[in-house]
Amino acid sequence: MSDLIYVFGITKGESSKGFSYNGLSAITAAVDEAEFGESVLPERLKDVAWLSDKVVWHQDCLSEWSARQDVIPFKFGSIFKSVDNVIKMLADQETQFKSIFQKITGRDEWGLKLFYQPDQLTLWLEQNDSELSGALHEISESSSGKAFLLKKKYGQQVKETVKQKVNETRSQLYELVNGFSEAVQLANEQPAELTSDRGINAFNAALLIDKSRGMAVQQQVVAFHEKIKASGMALEYTGPWPAYNFATL
Amino acid sequence: MSNEDPLKPFDPDKDKVLLSEVLDRVINTGVTISGDLTIGIADEDLIYVGLRVLLTSVDKLREDNEAT
């Protein structure tokens, strides 16, 4: 038995199911109390298999809708008990929803991350950074006592050069995305346990991009990736997404 | 382009990276409204505990799904 209404997000226009108010419609699905009810939900959220299944279900539904029209995505787990309550929600926040639509209409969200492999980047810098290669040469020419001291200094110098290179790349990337995005939302870098073998996450942003520029932007992102990949750095570009990061009341 | 192409097609079932992208967005972002039932901050903390486990066990899950 379906007794609850799950809301994925909002579109413009009338809904065939009657979840509409003044030109706004909720994208909904009927769900069971046994799945999403108040008494079972806390336990459900601990069930990773259930959670991953439902989170993908949420995204798949929004992705299908947003391929055809503009969509304001809701956060996972927005649940209502009656049609009237859904319509009341639309009515209460009509102005905010319409102002979000103004911002996101005709645009997609894209995710952009920069990663680097510290060992590979260090090696690349040792070969391509004149100061580092000079220092390495000096160590190889020095007596063992002096070489020991130089090596110690060199370790610090490597760390700083890596940091500098990453910062420099991050700035270039930021400049690039500002050039083609309607809005940029920076997020915290992902912690190491989530990035696994992709390296260290040094830049994490959501970009709002006009649909008409999608292809041209992809080419610029690929070109940037090609330019940095020999040094052990890489871009990861995902999308198009519904505008999750740009839908805030 | 080769498999080094950063523009991977979106396929959360096959791609652990993209599943983490989906989770990040769907749980973290999007409009927060006060529905009759809404997942609150406390629940989000709870989800994150699960999320950590999930991302290390996606491969396992995938195997299970294929087996059924």
PDB file of C-alpha atoms in Angstrom:
ATOM      1  CA  MET A   1       0.000   0.000   0.000  1.00  0.00           C
ATOM      2  CA  SER A   2       1.293   3.418  -0.929  1.00  0.00           C
ATOM      3  CA  ASP A   3       0.548   6.007   1.675  1.00  0.00           C
ATOM      4  CA  LEU A   4       3.300   8.569   1.272  1.00  0.00           C
ATOM      5  CA  ILE A   5       4.339  10.947  -1.483  1.00  0.00           C
ATOM      6  CA  TYR A   6       8.014  11.214  -2.296  1.00  0.00           C
ATOM      7  CA  VAL A   7       8.993  14.493  -3.997  1.00  0.00           C
ATOM      8  CA  PHE A   8      12.040  14.420  -6.294  1.00  0.00           C
ATOM      9  CA  GLY A   9      11.875  18.021  -7.389  1.00  0.00           C
ATOM     10  CA  ILE A  10       9.901  20.621  -9.274  1.00  0.00           C
ATOM     11  CA  THR A  11       9.224  21.424 -12.908  1.00  0.00           C
ATOM     12  CA  LYS A  12       7.382  24.197 -14.662  1.00  0.00           C
ATOM     13  CA  GLY A  13       3.911  23.497 -16.031  1.00  0.00           C
ATOM     14  CA  GLU A  14       0.985  21.306 -15.000  1.00  0.00           C
ATOM     15  CA  SER A  15       1.347  17.828 -13.563  1.00  0.00           C
ATOM     16  CA  SER A  16      -0.876  15.064 -14.886  1.00  0.00           C
ATOM     17  CA  LYS A  17      -1.133  13.733 -11.330  1.00  0.00           C
ATOM     18  CA  GLY A  18      -2.473  17.016  -9.987  1.00  0.00           C
ATOM     19  CA  PHE A  19       0.540  18.128  -7.945  1.00  0.00           C
ATOM     20  CA  SER A  20       0.505  21.628  -9.412  1.00  0.00           C
ATOM     21  CA  TYR A  21       0.238  25.178  -8.223  1.00  0.00           C
ATOM     22  CA  ASN A  22       0.331  28.302 -10.351  1.00  0.00           C
ATOM     23  CA  GLY A  23       2.660  27.021 -13.070  1.00  0.00           C
ATOM     24  CA  LEU A  24       4.799  24.830 -10.778  1.00  0.00           C
ATOM     25  CA  SER A  25       4.535  21.046 -10.513  1.00  0.00           C
ATOM     26  CA  ALA A  26       6.054  18.539  -8.153  1.00  0.00           C
ATOM     27  CA  ILE A  27       7.714  15.423  -9.570  1.00  0.00           C
ATOM     28  CA  THR A  28       6.433  12.687  -7.301  1.00  0.00           C
ATOM     29  CA  ALA A  29       6.215   8.971  -6.658  1.00  0.00           C
ATOM     30  CA  ALA A  30       3.924   7.083  -4.319  1.00  0.00           C
ATOM     31  CA  VAL A  31       5.977   5.234  -1.693  1.00  0.00           C
ATOM     32  CA  ASP A  32       5.111   2.827   1.082  1.00  0.00           C
ATOM     33  CA  GLU A  33       4.967   3.656   4.748  1.00  0.00           C
ATOM     34  CA  ALA A  34       6.899   0.417   5.228  1.00  0.00           C
ATOM     35  CA  GLU A  35       9.801   1.849   3.190  1.00  0.00           C
ATOM     36  CA  PHE A  36       9.846   5.541   4.042  1.00  0.00           C
ATOM     37  CA  GLY A  37       7.649   5.836   7.111  1.00  0.00           C
ATOM     38  CA  GLU A  38       8.736   7.737  10.198  1.00  0.00           C
ATOM     39  CA  SER A  39       9.161   4.608  12.264  1.00  0.00           C
ATOM     40  CA  VAL A  40      11.318   2.712   9.748  1.00  0.00           C
ATOM     41  CA  LEU A  41      13.316   5.495   8.084  1.00  0.00           C
ATOM     42  CA  PRO A  42      16.089   5.869  10.697  1.00  0.00           C
ATOM     43  CA  GLU A  43      16.870   2.156  10.422  1.00  0.00           C
ATOM     44  CA  ARG A  44      16.634   2.242   6.639  1.00  0.00           C
ATOM     45  CA  LEU A  45      19.204   5.025   6.451  1.00  0.00           C
ATOM     46  CA  LYS A  46      21.758   2.759   8.104  1.00  0.00           C
ATOM     47  CA  ASP A  47      21.194   0.106   5.462  1.00  0.00           C
ATOM     48  CA  VAL A  48      23.793   0.988   2.833  1.00  0.00           C
ATOM     49  CA  ALA A  49      22.343  -1.283   0.159  1.00  0.00           C
ATOM     50  CA  TRP A  50      18.913   0.287   0.585  1.00  0.00           C
ATOM     51  CA  LEU A  51      20.369   3.775   0.705  1.00  0.00           C
ATOM     52  CA  SER A  52      22.491   3.453  -2.417  1.00  0.00           C
ATOM     53  CA  ASP A  53      19.561   1.941  -4.261  1.00  0.00           C
ATOM     54  CA  LYS A  54      17.230   4.794  -3.313  1.00  0.00           C
ATOM     55  CA  VAL A  55      19.770   7.520  -3.919  1.00  0.00           C
ATOM     56  CA  VAL A  56      20.343   6.229  -7.457  1.00  0.00           C
ATOM     57  CA  TRP A  57      16.555   5.959  -7.912  1.00  0.00           C
ATOM     58  CA  HIS A  58      16.244   9.628  -6.885  1.00  0.00           C
ATOM     59  CA  GLN A  59      18.950  10.730  -9.322  1.00  0.00           C
ATOM     60  CA  ASP A  60      17.689   8.544 -12.194  1.00  0.00           C
ATOM     61  CA  CYS A  61      14.232  10.028 -11.960  1.00  0.00           C
ATOM     62  CA  LEU A  62      15.548  13.596 -11.933  1.00  0.00           C
ATOM     63  CA  SER A  63      17.989  12.853 -14.710  1.00  0.00           C
ATOM     64  CA  GLU A  64      15.162  11.569 -16.913  1.00  0.00           C
ATOM     65  CA  TRP A  65      13.101  14.696 -16.280  1.00  0.00           C
ATOM     66  CA  SER A  66      15.933  17.137 -16.693  1.00  0.00           C
ATOM     67  CA  ALA A  67      16.783  15.715 -20.115  1.00  0.00           C
ATOM     68  CA  ARG A  68      13.462  17.152 -21.290  1.00  0.00           C
ATOM     69  CA  GLN A  69      12.931  20.265 -19.203  1.00  0.00           C
ATOM     70  CA  ASP A  70      14.225  22.494 -16.434  1.00  0.00           C
ATOM     71  CA  VAL A  71      14.101  20.860 -13.030  1.00  0.00           C
ATOM     72  CA  ILE A  72      14.730  22.038  -9.474  1.00  0.00           C
ATOM     73  CA  PRO A  73      16.160  18.987  -7.687  1.00  0.00           C
ATOM     74  CA  PHE A  74      15.180  18.315  -4.090  1.00  0.00           C
ATOM     75  CA  LYS A  75      17.437  16.746  -1.545  1.00  0.00           C
ATOM     76  CA  PHE A  76      17.015  13.021  -0.939  1.00  0.00           C
ATOM     77  CA  GLY A  77      14.106  12.093   1.303  1.00  0.00           C
ATOM     78  CA  SER A  78      11.530  14.877   0.996  1.00  0.00           C
ATOM     79  CA  ILE A  79       8.318  13.079   1.862  1.00  0.00           C
ATOM     80  CA  PHE A  80       4.721  14.240   2.221  1.00  0.00           C
ATOM     81  CA  LYS A  81       1.608  12.678   3.664  1.00  0.00           C
ATOM     82  CA  SER A  82      -0.982  14.176   1.321  1.00  0.00           C
ATOM     83  CA  VAL A  83      -1.492  15.872  -2.030  1.00  0.00           C
ATOM     84  CA  ASP A  84      -2.706  18.966  -0.190  1.00  0.00           C
ATOM     85  CA  ASN A  85       0.554  19.209   1.717  1.00  0.00           C
ATOM     86  CA  VAL A  86       2.582  19.006  -1.499  1.00  0.00           C
ATOM     87  CA  ILE A  87       0.499  21.779  -3.050  1.00  0.00           C
ATOM     88  CA  LYS A  88       0.840  23.856   0.118  1.00  0.00           C
ATOM     89  CA  MET A  89       4.623  23.463  -0.118  1.00  0.00           C
ATOM     90  CA  LEU A  90       4.532  24.708  -3.737  1.00  0.00           C
ATOM     91  CA  ALA A  91       2.337  27.643  -2.745  1.00  0.00           C
ATOM     92  CA  ASP A  92       4.431  28.586   0.303  1.00  0.00           C
ATOM     93  CA  GLN A  93       7.654  28.678  -1.668  1.00  0.00           C
ATOM     94  CA  GLU A  94       6.344  29.803  -5.037  1.00  0.00           C
ATOM     95  CA  THR A  95       8.486  32.944  -5.171  1.00  0.00           C
ATOM     96  CA  GLN A  96      11.696  31.149  -4.212  1.00  0.00           C
ATOM     97  CA  PHE A  97      11.115  28.330  -6.698  1.00  0.00           C
ATOM     98  CA  LYS A  98      10.463  30.810  -9.493  1.00  0.00           C
ATOM     99  CA  SER A  99      13.612  32.706  -8.665  1.00  0.00           C
ATOM    100  CA  ILE A 100      15.645  29.464  -8.752  1.00  0.00           C
ATOM    101  CA  PHE A 101      14.135  28.710 -12.168  1.00  0.00           C
ATOM    102  CA  GLN A 102      15.291  32.117 -13.383  1.00  0.00           C
ATOM    103  CA  LYS A 103      18.813  31.195 -12.403  1.00  0.00           C
ATOM    104  CA  ILE A 104      18.934  27.649 -13.785  1.00  0.00           C
ATOM    105  CA  THR A 105      16.699  27.689 -16.870  1.00  0.00           C
ATOM    106  CA  GLY A 106      18.556  26.445 -19.940  1.00  0.00           C
ATOM    107  CA  ARG A 107      21.569  25.496 -17.825  1.00  0.00           C
ATOM    108  CA  ASP A 108      23.117  22.305 -16.502  1.00  0.00           C
ATOM    109  CA  GLU A 109      25.316  21.578 -13.531  1.00  0.00           C
ATOM    110  CA  TRP A 110      28.692  19.946 -14.155  1.00  0.00           C
ATOM    111  CA  GLY A 111      31.141  18.623 -11.611  1.00  0.00           C
ATOM    112  CA  LEU A 112      34.834  19.357 -11.934  1.00  0.00           C
ATOM    113  CA  LYS A 113      37.603  17.945  -9.767  1.00  0.00           C
ATOM    114  CA  LEU A 114      41.362  18.185  -9.927  1.00  0.00           C
ATOM    115  CA  PHE A 115      43.437  15.286  -8.640  1.00  0.00           C
ATOM    116  CA  TYR A 116      47.171  14.749  -8.395  1.00  0.00           C
ATOM    117  CA  GLN A 117      49.352  11.737  -7.675  1.00  0.00           C
ATOM    118  CA  PRO A 118      52.021  13.116  -5.328  1.00  0.00           C
ATOM    119  CA  ASP A 119      54.749  10.645  -6.335  1.00  0.00           C
ATOM    120  CA  GLN A 120      54.203  11.111 -10.037  1.00  0.00           C
ATOM    121  CA  LEU A 121      54.027  14.902  -9.709  1.00  0.00           C
ATOM    122  CA  THR A 122      57.244  14.955  -7.672  1.00  0.00           C
ATOM    123  CA  LEU A 123      59.036  12.886 -10.267  1.00  0.00           C
ATOM    124  CA  TRP A 124      57.777  15.113 -13.059  1.00  0.00           C
ATOM    125  CA  LEU A 125      58.891  18.259 -11.226  1.00  0.00           C
ATOM    126  CA  GLU A 126      62.338  16.775 -10.573  1.00  0.00           C
ATOM    127  CA  GLN A 127      62.689  16.371 -14.318  1.00  0.00           C
ATOM    128  CA  ASN A 128      61.019  19.591 -15.418  1.00  0.00           C
ATOM    129  CA  ASP A 129      61.622  22.163 -12.716  1.00  0.00           C
ATOM    130  CA  SER A 130      65.042  23.733 -13.287  1.00  0.00           C
ATOM    131  CA  GLU A 131      65.622  24.560  -9.613  1.00  0.00           C
ATOM    132  CA  LEU A 132      64.871  21.017  -8.497  1.00  0.00           C
ATOM    133  CA  SER A 133      66.926  19.371 -11.205  1.00  0.00           C
ATOM    134  CA  GLY A 134      69.757  21.805 -10.418  1.00  0.00           C
ATOM    135  CA  ALA A 135      69.597  20.910  -6.743  1.00  0.00           C
ATOM    136  CA  LEU A 136      69.633  17.189  -7.581  1.00  0.00           C
ATOM    137  CA  HIS A 137      72.680  17.709  -9.747  1.00  0.00           C
ATOM    138  CA  GLU A 138      74.451  19.568  -6.949  1.00  0.00           C
ATOM    139  CA  ILE A 139      73.733  16.703  -4.527  1.00  0.00           C
ATOM    140  CA  SER A 140      75.212  14.175  -6.955  1.00  0.00           C
ATOM    141  CA  GLU A 141      78.375  16.277  -7.284  1.00  0.00           C
ATOM    142  CA  SER A 142      78.864  16.838  -3.566  1.00  0.00           C
ATOM    143  CA  SER A 143      80.867  14.940  -0.998  1.00  0.00           C
ATOM    144  CA  SER A 144      78.816  12.580   1.154  1.00  0.00           C
ATOM    145  CA  GLY A 145      78.768  14.935   4.167  1.00  0.00           C
ATOM    146  CA  LYS A 146      77.600  17.904   2.179  1.00  0.00           C
ATOM    147  CA  ALA A 147      75.187  15.769   0.148  1.00  0.00           C
ATOM    148  CA  PHE A 148      73.519  14.674   3.396  1.00  0.00           C
ATOM    149  CA  LEU A 149      72.783  18.269   4.360  1.00  0.00           C
ATOM    150  CA  LEU A 150      71.699  19.207   0.857  1.00  0.00           C
ATOM    151  CA  LYS A 151      69.308  16.254   0.716  1.00  0.00           C
ATOM    152  CA  LYS A 152      67.635  17.406   3.880  1.00  0.00           C
ATOM    153  CA  LYS A 153      67.094  20.835   2.400  1.00  0.00           C
ATOM    154  CA  TYR A 154      66.044  19.267  -0.874  1.00  0.00           C
ATOM    155  CA  GLY A 155      63.203  17.327   0.781  1.00  0.00           C
ATOM    156  CA  GLN A 156      61.685  20.586   1.972  1.00  0.00           C
ATOM    157  CA  GLN A 157      62.233  22.201  -1.401  1.00  0.00           C
ATOM    158  CA  VAL A 158      60.386  19.361  -3.154  1.00  0.00           C
ATOM    159  CA  LYS A 159      57.408  19.706  -0.836  1.00  0.00           C
ATOM    160  CA  GLU A 160      57.193  23.413  -1.484  1.00  0.00           C
ATOM    161  CA  THR A 161      57.550  23.028  -5.241  1.00  0.00           C
ATOM    162  CA  VAL A 162      54.747  20.449  -5.315  1.00  0.00           C
ATOM    163  CA  LYS A 163      52.529  22.736  -3.268  1.00  0.00           C
ATOM    164  CA  GLN A 164      53.323  25.661  -5.531  1.00  0.00           C
ATOM    165  CA  LYS A 165      52.572  23.696  -8.684  1.00  0.00           C
ATOM    166  CA  VAL A 166      49.241  22.490  -7.301  1.00  0.00           C
ATOM    167  CA  ASN A 167      48.250  26.017  -6.237  1.00  0.00           C
ATOM    168  CA  GLU A 168      49.234  27.412  -9.596  1.00  0.00           C
ATOM    169  CA  THR A 169      47.191  24.759 -11.455  1.00  0.00           C
ATOM    170  CA  ARG A 170      44.246  25.339  -9.157  1.00  0.00           C
ATOM    171  CA  SER A 171      44.317  29.085  -9.921  1.00  0.00           C
ATOM    172  CA  GLN A 172      44.494  28.461 -13.666  1.00  0.00           C
ATOM    173  CA  LEU A 173      41.587  26.076 -13.404  1.00  0.00           C
ATOM    174  CA  TYR A 174      39.547  28.551 -11.398  1.00  0.00           C
ATOM    175  CA  GLU A 175      40.187  31.211 -14.005  1.00  0.00           C
ATOM    176  CA  LEU A 176      39.206  28.821 -16.808  1.00  0.00           C
ATOM    177  CA  VAL A 177      35.888  27.830 -15.216  1.00  0.00           C
ATOM    178  CA  ASN A 178      34.981  31.397 -14.379  1.00  0.00           C
ATOM    179  CA  GLY A 179      35.320  32.163 -18.054  1.00  0.00           C
ATOM    180  CA  PHE A 180      32.613  29.775 -19.175  1.00  0.00           C
ATOM    181  CA  SER A 181      30.354  29.218 -16.150  1.00  0.00           C
ATOM    182  CA  GLU A 182      27.266  31.210 -15.203  1.00  0.00           C
ATOM    183  CA  ALA A 183      28.006  30.354 -11.576  1.00  0.00           C
ATOM    184  CA  VAL A 184      30.675  28.414  -9.701  1.00  0.00           C
ATOM    185  CA  GLN A 185      30.101  26.652  -6.386  1.00  0.00           C
ATOM    186  CA  LEU A 186      33.297  25.585  -4.676  1.00  0.00           C
ATOM    187  CA  ALA A 187      33.093  22.591  -2.374  1.00  0.00           C
ATOM    188  CA  ASN A 188      35.511  21.117   0.148  1.00  0.00           C
ATOM    189  CA  GLU A 189      38.069  18.807  -1.321  1.00  0.00           C
ATOM    190  CA  GLN A 190      37.144  15.170  -0.916  1.00  0.00           C
ATOM    191  CA  PRO A 191      38.906  13.332   1.888  1.00  0.00           C
ATOM    192  CA  ALA A 192      41.397  10.653   0.883  1.00  0.00           C
ATOM    193  CA  GLU A 193      39.148   7.737   1.868  1.00  0.00           C
ATOM    194  CA  LEU A 194      36.651   8.767  -0.799  1.00  0.00           C
ATOM    195  CA  THR A 195      39.106   9.401  -3.590  1.00  0.00           C
ATOM    196  CA  SER A 196      40.789   5.976  -3.389  1.00  0.00           C
ATOM    197  CA  ASP A 197      43.393   5.547  -6.103  1.00  0.00           C
ATOM    198  CA  ARG A 198      42.557   8.768  -7.911  1.00  0.00           C
ATOM    199  CA  GLY A 199      45.098  10.719  -5.904  1.00  0.00           C
ATOM    200  CA  ILE A 200      44.741  13.830  -3.780  1.00  0.00           C
ATOM    201  CA  ASN A 201      41.742  16.024  -4.519  1.00  0.00           C
ATOM    202  CA  ALA A 202      42.953  19.608  -4.915  1.00  0.00           C
ATOM    203  CA  PHE A 203      39.927  21.331  -6.433  1.00  0.00           C
ATOM    204  CA  ASN A 204      36.239  20.441  -6.223  1.00  0.00           C
ATOM    205  CA  ALA A 205      33.574  22.593  -7.817  1.00  0.00           C
ATOM    206  CA  ALA A 206      30.086  22.521  -9.267  1.00  0.00           C
ATOM    207  CA  LEU A 207      29.639  24.644 -12.374  1.00  0.00           C
ATOM    208  CA  LEU A 208      26.431  26.036 -13.834  1.00  0.00           C
ATOM    209  CA  ILE A 209      26.806  26.067 -17.603  1.00  0.00           C
ATOM    210  CA  ASP A 210      24.519  27.109 -20.448  1.00  0.00           C
ATOM    211  CA  LYS A 211      23.342  24.067 -22.414  1.00  0.00           C
ATOM    212  CA  SER A 212      24.354  25.830 -25.636  1.00  0.00           C
ATOM    213  CA  ARG A 213      27.992  25.942 -24.502  1.00  0.00           C
ATOM    214  CA  GLY A 214      28.177  22.358 -23.285  1.00  0.00           C
ATOM    215  CA  MET A 215      30.313  20.972 -26.102  1.00  0.00           C
ATOM    216  CA  ALA A 216      32.706  23.904 -26.311  1.00  0.00           C
ATOM    217  CA  VAL A 217      33.248  23.764 -22.560  1.00  0.00           C
ATOM    218  CA  GLN A 218      33.944  20.029 -22.654  1.00  0.00           C
ATOM    219  CA  GLN A 219      36.616  20.641 -25.233  1.00  0.00           C
ATOM    220  CA  GLN A 220      38.274  23.257 -23.036  1.00  0.00           C
ATOM    221  CA  VAL A 221      38.184  20.907 -20.053  1.00  0.00           C
ATOM    222  CA  VAL A 222      39.689  18.079 -22.079  1.00  0.00           C
ATOM    223  CA  ALA A 223      42.409  20.413 -23.397  1.00  0.00           C
ATOM    224  CA  PHE A 224      43.318  21.430 -19.833  1.00  0.00           C
ATOM    225  CA  HIS A 225      43.388  17.796 -18.757  1.00  0.00           C
ATOM    226  CA  GLU A 226      45.647  16.876 -21.678  1.00  0.00           C
ATOM    227  CA  LYS A 227      47.981  19.719 -20.773  1.00  0.00           C
ATOM    228  CA  ILE A 228      48.465  18.605 -17.147  1.00  0.00           C
ATOM    229  CA  LYS A 229      48.233  14.817 -17.310  1.00  0.00           C
ATOM    230  CA  ALA A 230      51.934  14.146 -17.970  1.00  0.00           C
ATOM    231  CA  SER A 231      52.715  15.734 -14.598  1.00  0.00           C
ATOM    232  CA  GLY A 232      50.522  13.294 -12.646  1.00  0.00           C
ATOM    233  CA  MET A 233      47.541  15.617 -12.434  1.00  0.00           C
ATOM    234  CA  ALA A 234      44.107  14.897 -13.851  1.00  0.00           C
ATOM    235  CA  LEU A 235      40.674  16.431 -14.192  1.00  0.00           C
ATOM    236  CA  GLU A 236      37.445  14.591 -13.607  1.00  0.00           C
ATOM    237  CA  TYR A 237      34.434  16.115 -15.287  1.00  0.00           C
ATOM    238  CA  THR A 238      30.919  14.757 -14.711  1.00  0.00           C
ATOM    239  CA  GLY A 239      27.500  15.758 -15.916  1.00  0.00           C
ATOM    240  CA  PRO A 240      25.143  17.052 -17.018  1.00  0.00           C
ATOM    241  CA  TRP A 241      23.480  17.012 -13.608  1.00  0.00           C
ATOM    242  CA  PRO A 242      20.278  18.655 -12.448  1.00  0.00           C
ATOM    243  CA  ALA A 243      21.322  21.880 -10.723  1.00  0.00           C
ATOM    244  CA  TYR A 244      21.664  20.366  -7.233  1.00  0.00           C
ATOM    245  CA  ASN A 245      24.288  22.841  -6.106  1.00  0.00           C
ATOM    246  CA  PHE A 246      22.415  25.860  -7.396  1.00  0.00           C
ATOM    247  CA  ALA A 247      19.001  25.015  -6.007  1.00  0.00           C
ATOM    248  CA  THR A 248      18.938  26.647  -2.613  1.00  0.00           C
ATOM    249  CA  LEU A 249      16.003  28.472  -1.083  1.00  0.00           C
TER     250      LEU A 249
ATOM    251  CA  MET B   1      39.716   9.410 -26.957  1.00  0.00           C
ATOM    252  CA  SER B   2      41.183   6.588 -24.933  1.00  0.00           C
ATOM    253  CA  ASN B   3      40.088   5.416 -21.520  1.00  0.00           C
ATOM    254  CA  GLU B   4      41.954   8.389 -20.105  1.00  0.00           C
ATOM    255  CA  ASP B   5      39.088  10.565 -21.298  1.00  0.00           C
ATOM    256  CA  PRO B   6      37.869  12.433 -18.201  1.00  0.00           C
ATOM    257  CA  LEU B   7      34.394  12.778 -19.704  1.00  0.00           C
ATOM    258  CA  LYS B   8      33.032   9.447 -18.665  1.00  0.00           C
ATOM    259  CA  PRO B   9      29.451   8.569 -19.494  1.00  0.00           C
ATOM    260  CA  PHE B  10      27.188   8.647 -16.500  1.00  0.00           C
ATOM    261  CA  ASP B  11      26.632   5.139 -15.230  1.00  0.00           C
ATOM    262  CA  PRO B  12      26.448   4.830 -11.443  1.00  0.00           C
ATOM    263  CA  ASP B  13      25.981   1.078 -11.512  1.00  0.00           C
ATOM    264  CA  LYS B  14      29.300   0.537 -13.164  1.00  0.00           C
ATOM    265  CA  ASP B  15      31.323   3.378 -11.785  1.00  0.00           C
ATOM    266  CA  LYS B  16      32.237   3.779  -8.166  1.00  0.00           C
ATOM    267  CA  VAL B  17      33.508   7.287  -8.802  1.00  0.00           C
ATOM    268  CA  LEU B  18      30.197   8.356 -10.224  1.00  0.00           C
ATOM    269  CA  LEU B  19      28.256   6.688  -7.459  1.00  0.00           C
ATOM    270  CA  SER B  20      30.125   8.861  -5.006  1.00  0.00           C
ATOM    271  CA  GLU B  21      29.238  11.883  -7.154  1.00  0.00           C
ATOM    272  CA  VAL B  22      25.575  10.905  -7.034  1.00  0.00           C
ATOM    273  CA  LEU B  23      25.631  10.390  -3.268  1.00  0.00           C
ATOM    274  CA  ASP B  24      27.422  13.663  -2.742  1.00  0.00           C
ATOM    275  CA  ARG B  25      24.766  15.579  -4.638  1.00  0.00           C
ATOM    276  CA  VAL B  26      21.610  13.748  -3.685  1.00  0.00           C
ATOM    277  CA  ILE B  27      22.341  13.678   0.038  1.00  0.00           C
ATOM    278  CA  ASN B  28      24.243  16.919   0.412  1.00  0.00           C
ATOM    279  CA  THR B  29      22.641  19.322  -2.008  1.00  0.00           C
ATOM    280  CA  GLY B  30      19.337  20.105  -3.655  1.00  0.00           C
ATOM    281  CA  VAL B  31      16.447  22.063  -2.186  1.00  0.00           C
ATOM    282  CA  THR B  32      15.823  21.343   1.480  1.00  0.00           C
ATOM    283  CA  ILE B  33      12.163  21.797   2.317  1.00  0.00           C
ATOM    284  CA  SER B  34      10.359  20.941   5.459  1.00  0.00           C
ATOM    285  CA  GLY B  35       8.210  18.094   4.254  1.00  0.00           C
ATOM    286  CA  ASP B  36       6.001  16.031   6.513  1.00  0.00           C
ATOM    287  CA  LEU B  37       8.993  13.765   6.774  1.00  0.00           C
ATOM    288  CA  THR B  38      12.409  15.144   6.054  1.00  0.00           C
ATOM    289  CA  ILE B  39      15.807  13.685   6.571  1.00  0.00           C
ATOM    290  CA  GLY B  40      17.355  15.915   9.175  1.00  0.00           C
ATOM    291  CA  ILE B  41      20.905  16.813  10.084  1.00  0.00           C
ATOM    292  CA  ALA B  42      21.160  13.949  12.566  1.00  0.00           C
ATOM    293  CA  ASP B  43      20.103  11.541   9.846  1.00  0.00           C
ATOM    294  CA  GLU B  44      22.640  13.015   7.469  1.00  0.00           C
ATOM    295  CA  ASP B  45      25.398  12.248   9.960  1.00  0.00           C
ATOM    296  CA  LEU B  46      24.054   8.756  10.094  1.00  0.00           C
ATOM    297  CA  ILE B  47      24.029   8.527   6.317  1.00  0.00           C
ATOM    298  CA  TYR B  48      27.652   9.606   6.220  1.00  0.00           C
ATOM    299  CA  VAL B  49      28.710   6.771   8.432  1.00  0.00           C
ATOM    300  CA  GLY B  50      27.002   4.484   5.952  1.00  0.00           C
ATOM    301  CA  LEU B  51      28.454   6.381   3.033  1.00  0.00           C
ATOM    302  CA  ARG B  52      32.008   5.693   4.093  1.00  0.00           C
ATOM    303  CA  VAL B  53      31.228   2.022   4.366  1.00  0.00           C
ATOM    304  CA  LEU B  54      29.331   2.069   1.124  1.00  0.00           C
ATOM    305  CA  LEU B  55      32.086   3.501  -0.990  1.00  0.00           C
ATOM    306  CA  THR B  56      34.500   0.889   0.135  1.00  0.00           C
ATOM    307  CA  SER B  57      31.963  -1.852  -0.430  1.00  0.00           C
ATOM    308  CA  VAL B  58      30.477  -0.856  -3.765  1.00  0.00           C
ATOM    309  CA  ASP B  59      32.392  -3.560  -5.555  1.00  0.00           C
ATOM    310  CA  LYS B  60      30.959  -6.091  -3.160  1.00  0.00           C
ATOM    311  CA  LEU B  61      27.433  -4.762  -3.696  1.00  0.00           C
ATOM    312  CA  ARG B  62      27.858  -4.950  -7.412  1.00  0.00           C
ATOM    313  CA  GLU B  63      28.837  -8.588  -7.184  1.00  0.00           C
ATOM    314  CA  ASP B  64      25.789  -9.294  -5.037  1.00  0.00           C
ATOM    315  CA  ASN B  65      23.512  -7.541  -7.512  1.00  0.00           C
ATOM    316  CA  GLU B  66      24.936  -9.500 -10.371  1.00  0.00           C
ATOM    317  CA  ALA B  67      24.442 -12.713  -8.487  1.00  0.00           C
ATOM    318  CA  THR B  68      20.719 -12.131  -7.939  1.00  0.00           C
TER     319      THR B  68
END
